[in-house]
mmCIF file with all atom_site columns, C-alpha atoms in Angstrom:
data_model
loop_
_atom_site.group_PDB
_atom_site.id
_atom_site.type_symbol
_atom_site.label_atom_id
_atom_site.label_alt_id
_atom_site.label_comp_id
_atom_site.label_asym_id
_atom_site.label_entity_id
_atom_site.label_seq_id
_atom_site.pdbx_PDB_ins_code
_atom_site.Cartn_x
_atom_site.Cartn_y
_atom_site.Cartn_z
_atom_site.occupancy
_atom_site.B_iso_or_equiv
_atom_site.pdbx_formal_charge
_atom_site.auth_seq_id
_atom_site.auth_comp_id
_atom_site.auth_asym_id
_atom_site.auth_atom_id
_atom_site.pdbx_PDB_model_num
ATOM 1   C CA . MET A 1 1   ? 278.580 -94.994  181.059 1.00 50.00 ? 78  MET A CA 1
ATOM 2   C CA . ASN A 1 2   ? 274.913 -95.432  180.511 1.00 54.00 ? 79  ASN A CA 1
ATOM 3   C CA . SER A 1 3   ? 272.739 -93.315  182.656 1.00 56.00 ? 80  SER A CA 1
ATOM 4   C CA . LYS A 1 4   ? 269.353 -94.438  183.872 1.00 56.00 ? 81  LYS A CA 1
ATOM 5   C CA . HIS A 1 5   ? 267.719 -91.796  181.664 1.00 55.00 ? 82  HIS A CA 1
ATOM 6   C CA . GLU A 1 6   ? 269.108 -93.315  178.490 1.00 59.00 ? 83  GLU A CA 1
ATOM 7   C CA . GLN A 1 7   ? 267.935 -96.828  179.389 1.00 62.00 ? 84  GLN A CA 1
ATOM 8   C CA . ASP A 1 8   ? 264.265 -95.776  179.830 1.00 63.00 ? 85  ASP A CA 1
ATOM 9   C CA . SER A 1 9   ? 263.828 -94.210  176.389 1.00 75.00 ? 86  SER A CA 1
ATOM 10  C CA . ASN A 1 10  ? 260.919 -96.325  175.129 1.00 82.00 ? 87  ASN A CA 1
ATOM 11  C CA . PRO A 1 11  ? 258.233 -94.583  173.020 1.00 85.00 ? 88  PRO A CA 1
ATOM 12  C CA . TRP A 1 12  ? 255.240 -93.341  175.035 1.00 80.00 ? 89  TRP A CA 1
ATOM 13  C CA . TYR A 1 13  ? 252.821 -95.843  173.510 1.00 84.00 ? 90  TYR A CA 1
ATOM 14  C CA . LYS A 1 14  ? 254.897 -98.705  174.897 1.00 87.00 ? 91  LYS A CA 1
ATOM 15  C CA . GLU A 1 15  ? 254.746 -97.346  178.421 1.00 89.00 ? 92  GLU A CA 1
ATOM 16  C CA . PHE A 1 16  ? 252.119 -98.684  180.840 1.00 90.00 ? 93  PHE A CA 1
ATOM 17  C CA . TRP A 1 17  ? 251.576 -95.318  182.563 1.00 88.00 ? 94  TRP A CA 1
ATOM 18  C CA . GLY A 1 18  ? 251.085 -93.542  179.240 1.00 87.00 ? 95  GLY A CA 1
ATOM 19  C CA . TRP A 1 19  ? 248.052 -95.724  178.531 1.00 91.00 ? 96  TRP A CA 1
ATOM 20  C CA . ILE A 1 20  ? 246.731 -95.248  182.066 1.00 93.00 ? 97  ILE A CA 1
ATOM 21  C CA . VAL A 1 21  ? 246.738 -91.479  181.512 1.00 91.00 ? 98  VAL A CA 1
ATOM 22  C CA . PHE A 1 22  ? 245.404 -91.387  177.929 1.00 92.00 ? 99  PHE A CA 1
ATOM 23  C CA . THR A 1 23  ? 242.757 -94.169  178.001 1.00 94.00 ? 100 THR A CA 1
ATOM 24  C CA . PRO A 1 24  ? 240.127 -92.162  179.963 1.00 95.00 ? 101 PRO A CA 1
ATOM 25  C CA . LEU A 1 25  ? 240.640 -89.182  177.650 1.00 96.00 ? 102 LEU A CA 1
ATOM 26  C CA . ILE A 1 26  ? 240.169 -91.321  174.546 1.00 96.00 ? 103 ILE A CA 1
ATOM 27  C CA . VAL A 1 27  ? 237.035 -92.948  176.026 1.00 97.00 ? 104 VAL A CA 1
ATOM 28  C CA . VAL A 1 28  ? 235.516 -89.536  176.862 1.00 97.00 ? 105 VAL A CA 1
ATOM 29  C CA . ILE A 1 29  ? 236.174 -88.208  173.348 1.00 98.00 ? 106 ILE A CA 1
ATOM 30  C CA . LEU A 1 30  ? 234.596 -91.294  171.731 1.00 98.00 ? 107 LEU A CA 1
ATOM 31  C CA . THR A 1 31  ? 231.595 -91.177  174.099 1.00 98.00 ? 108 THR A CA 1
ATOM 32  C CA . CYS A 1 32  ? 231.000 -87.483  173.374 1.00 98.00 ? 109 CYS A CA 1
ATOM 33  C CA . THR A 1 33  ? 231.214 -88.108  169.625 1.00 98.00 ? 110 THR A CA 1
ATOM 34  C CA . VAL A 1 34  ? 228.654 -90.916  169.813 1.00 97.00 ? 111 VAL A CA 1
ATOM 35  C CA . THR A 1 35  ? 226.340 -88.857  172.043 1.00 96.00 ? 112 THR A CA 1
ATOM 36  C CA . VAL A 1 36  ? 226.418 -85.835  169.729 1.00 95.00 ? 113 VAL A CA 1
ATOM 37  C CA . THR A 1 37  ? 225.796 -88.064  166.694 1.00 94.00 ? 114 THR A CA 1
ATOM 38  C CA . ILE A 1 38  ? 222.768 -89.687  168.342 1.00 92.00 ? 115 ILE A CA 1
ATOM 39  C CA . ALA A 1 39  ? 221.412 -86.294  169.447 1.00 90.00 ? 116 ALA A CA 1
ATOM 40  C CA . ILE A 1 40  ? 221.658 -84.875  165.934 1.00 88.00 ? 117 ILE A CA 1
ATOM 41  C CA . ARG A 1 41  ? 220.191 -87.905  164.143 1.00 87.00 ? 118 ARG A CA 1
ATOM 42  C CA . SER A 1 42  ? 217.236 -88.390  166.501 1.00 82.00 ? 119 SER A CA 1
ATOM 43  C CA . ALA A 1 43  ? 216.161 -84.846  167.291 1.00 74.00 ? 120 ALA A CA 1
ATOM 44  C CA . ASP A 1 44  ? 212.805 -84.267  168.967 1.00 70.00 ? 121 ASP A CA 1
ATOM 45  C CA . ASP A 1 45  ? 209.821 -84.352  166.638 1.00 64.00 ? 122 ASP A CA 1
ATOM 46  C CA . VAL A 1 46  ? 207.178 -81.690  166.399 1.00 65.00 ? 123 VAL A CA 1
ATOM 47  C CA . VAL A 1 47  ? 204.083 -82.351  168.511 1.00 64.00 ? 124 VAL A CA 1
ATOM 48  C CA . ILE A 1 48  ? 201.064 -82.845  166.256 1.00 59.00 ? 125 ILE A CA 1
ATOM 49  C CA . ASP A 1 49  ? 198.307 -82.981  168.848 1.00 59.00 ? 126 ASP A CA 1
ATOM 50  C CA . ASP A 1 50  ? 196.064 -80.015  169.639 1.00 60.00 ? 127 ASP A CA 1
ATOM 51  C CA . TYR A 1 51  ? 198.172 -77.872  171.931 1.00 60.00 ? 128 TYR A CA 1
ATOM 52  C CA . TYR A 1 52  ? 198.088 -74.163  172.500 1.00 60.00 ? 129 TYR A CA 1
ATOM 53  C CA . LYS A 1 53  ? 200.254 -71.872  174.575 1.00 56.00 ? 130 LYS A CA 1
ATOM 54  C CA . GLU A 1 54  ? 198.742 -69.883  177.396 1.00 54.00 ? 131 GLU A CA 1
ATOM 55  C CA . GLY A 1 55  ? 201.194 -67.776  179.345 1.00 51.00 ? 132 GLY A CA 1
ATOM 56  C CA . ARG A 1 56  ? 204.089 -69.999  180.380 1.00 47.00 ? 133 ARG A CA 1
ATOM 57  C CA . LEU A 1 57  ? 201.915 -73.122  180.578 1.00 48.00 ? 134 LEU A CA 1
ATOM 58  C CA . ILE A 1 58  ? 201.078 -75.499  177.749 1.00 49.00 ? 135 ILE A CA 1
ATOM 59  C CA . ASN A 1 59  ? 197.596 -76.913  177.949 1.00 57.00 ? 136 ASN A CA 1
ATOM 60  C CA . ARG A 1 60  ? 195.964 -79.556  175.800 1.00 61.00 ? 137 ARG A CA 1
ATOM 61  C CA . SER A 1 61  ? 192.544 -78.865  174.426 1.00 71.00 ? 138 SER A CA 1
ATOM 62  C CA . PHE A 1 62  ? 190.152 -81.670  175.350 1.00 81.00 ? 139 PHE A CA 1
ATOM 63  C CA . SER A 1 63  ? 186.990 -80.163  173.866 1.00 85.00 ? 140 SER A CA 1
ATOM 64  C CA . ALA A 1 64  ? 187.041 -82.493  170.829 1.00 87.00 ? 141 ALA A CA 1
ATOM 65  C CA . ASP A 1 65  ? 187.431 -85.560  173.078 1.00 89.00 ? 142 ASP A CA 1
ATOM 66  C CA . GLN A 1 66  ? 184.522 -84.393  175.225 1.00 90.00 ? 143 GLN A CA 1
ATOM 67  C CA . ASN A 1 67  ? 182.370 -83.789  172.127 1.00 90.00 ? 144 ASN A CA 1
ATOM 68  C CA . ALA A 1 68  ? 182.902 -87.406  171.059 1.00 93.00 ? 145 ALA A CA 1
ATOM 69  C CA . ILE A 1 69  ? 181.806 -88.589  174.512 1.00 93.00 ? 146 ILE A CA 1
ATOM 70  C CA . ASP A 1 70  ? 178.776 -86.289  174.521 1.00 92.00 ? 147 ASP A CA 1
ATOM 71  C CA . ARG A 1 71  ? 177.671 -87.493  171.070 1.00 91.00 ? 148 ARG A CA 1
ATOM 72  C CA . GLY A 1 72  ? 178.208 -91.161  172.005 1.00 93.00 ? 149 GLY A CA 1
ATOM 73  C CA . ILE A 1 73  ? 180.813 -91.758  169.306 1.00 95.00 ? 150 ILE A CA 1
ATOM 74  C CA . SER A 1 74  ? 182.902 -94.875  169.910 1.00 96.00 ? 151 SER A CA 1
ATOM 75  C CA . GLY A 1 75  ? 183.968 -97.860  167.891 1.00 96.00 ? 152 GLY A CA 1
ATOM 76  C CA . THR A 1 76  ? 186.547 -100.472 166.994 1.00 97.00 ? 153 THR A CA 1
ATOM 77  C CA . LEU A 1 77  ? 189.495 -99.798  164.717 1.00 97.00 ? 154 LEU A CA 1
ATOM 78  C CA . VAL A 1 78  ? 190.854 -102.940 163.000 1.00 96.00 ? 155 VAL A CA 1
ATOM 79  C CA . PHE A 1 79  ? 194.102 -103.288 161.021 1.00 95.00 ? 156 PHE A CA 1
ATOM 80  C CA . ASN A 1 80  ? 194.048 -106.231 158.589 1.00 91.00 ? 157 ASN A CA 1
ATOM 81  C CA . GLN A 1 81  ? 197.749 -106.685 157.805 1.00 78.00 ? 158 GLN A CA 1
ATOM 82  C CA . ALA A 1 82  ? 197.231 -109.421 155.193 1.00 80.00 ? 159 ALA A CA 1
ATOM 83  C CA . GLY A 1 83  ? 194.649 -107.523 153.172 1.00 70.00 ? 160 GLY A CA 1
ATOM 84  C CA . ARG A 1 84  ? 196.170 -104.115 153.902 1.00 89.00 ? 161 ARG A CA 1
ATOM 85  C CA . VAL A 1 85  ? 192.748 -102.864 154.985 1.00 94.00 ? 162 VAL A CA 1
ATOM 86  C CA . VAL A 1 86  ? 191.857 -100.585 157.901 1.00 96.00 ? 163 VAL A CA 1
ATOM 87  C CA . SER A 1 87  ? 188.252 -100.536 159.107 1.00 96.00 ? 164 SER A CA 1
ATOM 88  C CA . PHE A 1 88  ? 186.431 -98.548  161.768 1.00 97.00 ? 165 PHE A CA 1
ATOM 89  C CA . THR A 1 89  ? 183.100 -99.878  163.057 1.00 96.00 ? 166 THR A CA 1
ATOM 90  C CA . LEU A 1 90  ? 180.886 -97.722  165.256 1.00 95.00 ? 167 LEU A CA 1
ATOM 91  C CA . GLU A 1 91  ? 179.373 -99.326  168.355 1.00 94.00 ? 168 GLU A CA 1
ATOM 92  C CA . LYS A 1 92  ? 176.023 -97.689  167.638 1.00 91.00 ? 169 LYS A CA 1
ATOM 93  C CA . THR A 1 93  ? 174.506 -95.743  164.779 1.00 91.00 ? 170 THR A CA 1
ATOM 94  C CA . VAL A 1 94  ? 175.503 -92.094  164.975 1.00 89.00 ? 171 VAL A CA 1
ATOM 95  C CA . GLN A 1 95  ? 175.098 -89.491  162.253 1.00 88.00 ? 172 GLN A CA 1
ATOM 96  C CA . LEU A 1 96  ? 178.649 -88.866  160.977 1.00 88.00 ? 173 LEU A CA 1
ATOM 97  C CA . GLU A 1 97  ? 180.376 -87.475  157.916 1.00 89.00 ? 174 GLU A CA 1
ATOM 98  C CA . ASP A 1 98  ? 180.871 -89.619  154.780 1.00 92.00 ? 175 ASP A CA 1
ATOM 99  C CA . GLU A 1 99  ? 184.630 -89.525  155.249 1.00 95.00 ? 176 GLU A CA 1
ATOM 100 C CA . LEU A 1 100 ? 186.789 -89.718  158.380 1.00 95.00 ? 177 LEU A CA 1
ATOM 101 C CA . ALA A 1 101 ? 190.504 -88.982  158.809 1.00 95.00 ? 178 ALA A CA 1
ATOM 102 C CA . LEU A 1 102 ? 192.659 -91.546  160.603 1.00 96.00 ? 179 LEU A CA 1
ATOM 103 C CA . PHE A 1 103 ? 195.960 -90.105  161.826 1.00 95.00 ? 180 PHE A CA 1
ATOM 104 C CA . ILE A 1 104 ? 198.581 -92.739  162.593 1.00 95.00 ? 181 ILE A CA 1
ATOM 105 C CA . SER A 1 105 ? 201.650 -91.465  164.471 1.00 93.00 ? 182 SER A CA 1
ATOM 106 C CA . HIS A 1 106 ? 204.773 -93.413  165.327 1.00 91.00 ? 183 HIS A CA 1
ATOM 107 C CA . PRO A 1 107 ? 206.068 -92.541  168.820 1.00 88.00 ? 184 PRO A CA 1
ATOM 108 C CA . ALA A 1 108 ? 209.670 -92.061  167.659 1.00 86.00 ? 185 ALA A CA 1
ATOM 109 C CA . LYS A 1 109 ? 209.823 -91.681  163.872 1.00 86.00 ? 186 LYS A CA 1
ATOM 110 C CA . THR A 1 110 ? 207.923 -88.790  162.313 1.00 86.00 ? 187 THR A CA 1
ATOM 111 C CA . GLU A 1 111 ? 208.649 -89.995  158.776 1.00 87.00 ? 188 GLU A CA 1
ATOM 112 C CA . LEU A 1 112 ? 206.332 -92.963  159.421 1.00 90.00 ? 189 LEU A CA 1
ATOM 113 C CA . ASP A 1 113 ? 203.347 -90.769  160.395 1.00 91.00 ? 190 ASP A CA 1
ATOM 114 C CA . ARG A 1 114 ? 200.478 -90.724  157.945 1.00 93.00 ? 191 ARG A CA 1
ATOM 115 C CA . THR A 1 115 ? 196.887 -89.670  157.399 1.00 94.00 ? 192 THR A CA 1
ATOM 116 C CA . ILE A 1 116 ? 194.420 -92.207  155.983 1.00 95.00 ? 193 ILE A CA 1
ATOM 117 C CA . GLN A 1 117 ? 190.971 -91.341  154.620 1.00 96.00 ? 194 GLN A CA 1
ATOM 118 C CA . LEU A 1 118 ? 188.266 -93.750  155.811 1.00 96.00 ? 195 LEU A CA 1
ATOM 119 C CA . GLN A 1 119 ? 185.284 -93.973  153.434 1.00 96.00 ? 196 GLN A CA 1
ATOM 120 C CA . LYS A 1 120 ? 181.779 -94.677  154.707 1.00 96.00 ? 197 LYS A CA 1
ATOM 121 C CA . ILE A 1 121 ? 180.412 -98.009  153.418 1.00 96.00 ? 198 ILE A CA 1
ATOM 122 C CA . SER A 1 122 ? 177.428 -98.318  155.790 1.00 94.00 ? 199 SER A CA 1
ATOM 123 C CA . SER A 1 123 ? 175.832 -96.353  158.605 1.00 92.00 ? 200 SER A CA 1
ATOM 124 C CA . THR A 1 124 ? 178.278 -97.843  161.136 1.00 94.00 ? 201 THR A CA 1
ATOM 125 C CA . ARG A 1 125 ? 181.311 -98.836  159.078 1.00 96.00 ? 202 ARG A CA 1
ATOM 126 C CA . PHE A 1 126 ? 184.225 -96.959  157.476 1.00 96.00 ? 203 PHE A CA 1
ATOM 127 C CA . ILE A 1 127 ? 187.046 -98.547  155.490 1.00 97.00 ? 204 ILE A CA 1
ATOM 128 C CA . ALA A 1 128 ? 190.346 -97.743  153.721 1.00 96.00 ? 205 ALA A CA 1
ATOM 129 C CA . ASP A 1 129 ? 192.125 -100.059 151.242 1.00 94.00 ? 206 ASP A CA 1
ATOM 130 C CA . ASN A 1 130 ? 195.802 -100.428 150.299 1.00 91.00 ? 207 ASN A CA 1
ATOM 131 C CA . VAL A 1 131 ? 197.093 -99.236  153.656 1.00 91.00 ? 208 VAL A CA 1
ATOM 132 C CA . ASP A 1 132 ? 200.581 -100.357 154.587 1.00 89.00 ? 209 ASP A CA 1
ATOM 133 C CA . VAL A 1 133 ? 201.288 -99.933  158.306 1.00 90.00 ? 210 VAL A CA 1
ATOM 134 C CA . GLU A 1 134 ? 204.386 -101.482 159.853 1.00 90.00 ? 211 GLU A CA 1
ATOM 135 C CA . LYS A 1 135 ? 204.131 -103.546 162.992 1.00 91.00 ? 212 LYS A CA 1
ATOM 136 C CA . GLY A 1 136 ? 204.989 -101.727 166.201 1.00 92.00 ? 213 GLY A CA 1
ATOM 137 C CA . ARG A 1 137 ? 203.488 -99.190  168.572 1.00 94.00 ? 214 ARG A CA 1
ATOM 138 C CA . TRP A 1 138 ? 201.305 -96.427  167.098 1.00 95.00 ? 215 TRP A CA 1
ATOM 139 C CA . TYR A 1 139 ? 199.174 -93.523  168.295 1.00 95.00 ? 216 TYR A CA 1
ATOM 140 C CA . VAL A 1 140 ? 195.869 -93.383  166.432 1.00 96.00 ? 217 VAL A CA 1
ATOM 141 C CA . ARG A 1 141 ? 193.358 -90.552  166.181 1.00 96.00 ? 218 ARG A CA 1
ATOM 142 C CA . ILE A 1 142 ? 190.084 -90.407  164.236 1.00 96.00 ? 219 ILE A CA 1
ATOM 143 C CA . THR A 1 143 ? 188.460 -87.083  163.374 1.00 94.00 ? 220 THR A CA 1
ATOM 144 C CA . PRO A 1 144 ? 186.052 -85.798  160.727 1.00 93.00 ? 221 PRO A CA 1
ATOM 145 C CA . ALA A 1 145 ? 187.921 -85.413  157.429 1.00 89.00 ? 222 ALA A CA 1
ATOM 146 C CA . ILE A 1 146 ? 188.663 -81.768  156.662 1.00 77.00 ? 223 ILE A CA 1
ATOM 147 C CA . SER A 1 147 ? 190.010 -81.124  153.177 1.00 60.00 ? 224 SER A CA 1
ATOM 148 C CA . ASP A 1 148 ? 190.925 -77.469  153.774 1.00 50.00 ? 225 ASP A CA 1
ATOM 149 C CA . THR A 1 149 ? 193.412 -77.065  156.644 1.00 49.00 ? 226 THR A CA 1
ATOM 150 C CA . SER A 1 150 ? 192.267 -73.469  157.177 1.00 50.00 ? 227 SER A CA 1
ATOM 151 C CA . GLN A 1 151 ? 189.049 -74.974  158.563 1.00 52.00 ? 228 GLN A CA 1
ATOM 152 C CA . LEU A 1 152 ? 190.957 -76.488  161.507 1.00 52.00 ? 229 LEU A CA 1
ATOM 153 C CA . ARG A 1 153 ? 191.053 -73.241  163.531 1.00 54.00 ? 230 ARG A CA 1
ATOM 154 C CA . GLY A 1 154 ? 188.584 -70.420  163.888 1.00 53.00 ? 231 GLY A CA 1
ATOM 155 C CA . ALA A 1 155 ? 189.316 -66.672  163.775 1.00 53.00 ? 232 ALA A CA 1
ATOM 156 C CA . ASP A 1 156 ? 190.185 -66.735  167.480 1.00 53.00 ? 233 ASP A CA 1
ATOM 157 C CA . GLY A 1 157 ? 192.656 -69.604  166.935 1.00 53.00 ? 234 GLY A CA 1
ATOM 158 C CA . GLU A 1 158 ? 190.417 -72.057  168.783 1.00 53.00 ? 235 GLU A CA 1
ATOM 159 C CA . GLU A 1 159 ? 190.169 -75.629  167.517 1.00 50.00 ? 236 GLU A CA 1
ATOM 160 C CA . LYS A 1 160 ? 187.109 -76.324  165.333 1.00 54.00 ? 237 LYS A CA 1
ATOM 161 C CA . THR A 1 161 ? 187.269 -80.137  165.120 1.00 56.00 ? 238 THR A CA 1
ATOM 162 C CA . GLN A 1 162 ? 183.808 -81.321  166.157 1.00 83.00 ? 239 GLN A CA 1
ATOM 163 C CA . TRP A 1 163 ? 184.991 -84.547  167.786 1.00 91.00 ? 240 TRP A CA 1
ATOM 164 C CA . ARG A 1 164 ? 188.026 -86.794  168.152 1.00 93.00 ? 241 ARG A CA 1
ATOM 165 C CA . LEU A 1 165 ? 188.722 -90.398  169.212 1.00 95.00 ? 242 LEU A CA 1
ATOM 166 C CA . SER A 1 166 ? 192.295 -91.299  170.137 1.00 94.00 ? 243 SER A CA 1
ATOM 167 C CA . GLY A 1 167 ? 194.224 -94.249  171.457 1.00 95.00 ? 244 GLY A CA 1
ATOM 168 C CA . GLU A 1 168 ? 197.368 -96.324  171.259 1.00 96.00 ? 245 GLU A CA 1
ATOM 169 C CA . ILE A 1 169 ? 197.850 -99.703  169.592 1.00 96.00 ? 246 ILE A CA 1
ATOM 170 C CA . ASP A 1 170 ? 200.765 -102.135 169.460 1.00 95.00 ? 247 ASP A CA 1
ATOM 171 C CA . LEU A 1 171 ? 200.453 -104.036 166.170 1.00 93.00 ? 248 LEU A CA 1
ATOM 172 C CA . ASN A 1 172 ? 202.969 -106.612 167.404 1.00 92.00 ? 249 ASN A CA 1
ATOM 173 C CA . ASN A 1 173 ? 200.386 -107.881 169.923 1.00 94.00 ? 250 ASN A CA 1
ATOM 174 C CA . THR A 1 174 ? 196.951 -106.997 168.525 1.00 94.00 ? 251 THR A CA 1
ATOM 175 C CA . THR A 1 175 ? 195.258 -105.797 165.352 1.00 93.00 ? 252 THR A CA 1
ATOM 176 C CA . SER A 1 176 ? 192.295 -103.952 166.873 1.00 95.00 ? 253 SER A CA 1
ATOM 177 C CA . ILE A 1 177 ? 191.573 -101.246 169.408 1.00 96.00 ? 254 ILE A CA 1
ATOM 178 C CA . VAL A 1 178 ? 188.356 -99.907  170.909 1.00 96.00 ? 255 VAL A CA 1
ATOM 179 C CA . LEU A 1 179 ? 188.273 -96.113  170.791 1.00 96.00 ? 256 LEU A CA 1
ATOM 180 C CA . ARG A 1 180 ? 185.971 -94.282  173.227 1.00 90.00 ? 257 ARG A CA 1
#
């Protein structure tokens, strides 16, 4: 006398309907684990541009960009991958500091960001040797070199950088960019 109940006593993992019920749950748990792992490993980076908070709005200060336009400062930034040299050539002679700071920022990886000091070698040319920059997309910004970071902001917290040139370059496609 075998009842129907005794004949259907297979383990749950051998049952078709058991897998239909548990598969979506397993997929959701794995997906959540992967999502949390990605979120933790690639957290948002700190913004390094000149931003200040005013009320509930965040505004970008463009005074340094406008100062560069007003003074007629523009030029070409060239990355020589083979010689590991970065050069900046002004389009016209403008009285500038003897040293400029080139900030190179990777759009996604903060650990690749760096500051390079460009030394003046003529009235229109600045250069830096032994610079290793990986191929890829980069944000570049040139400002006067300031050795003391306390000089970056005044007593009122306002930016004191006299001028700034900024742009974006993809070193996979080109090795130079015109900054205006």
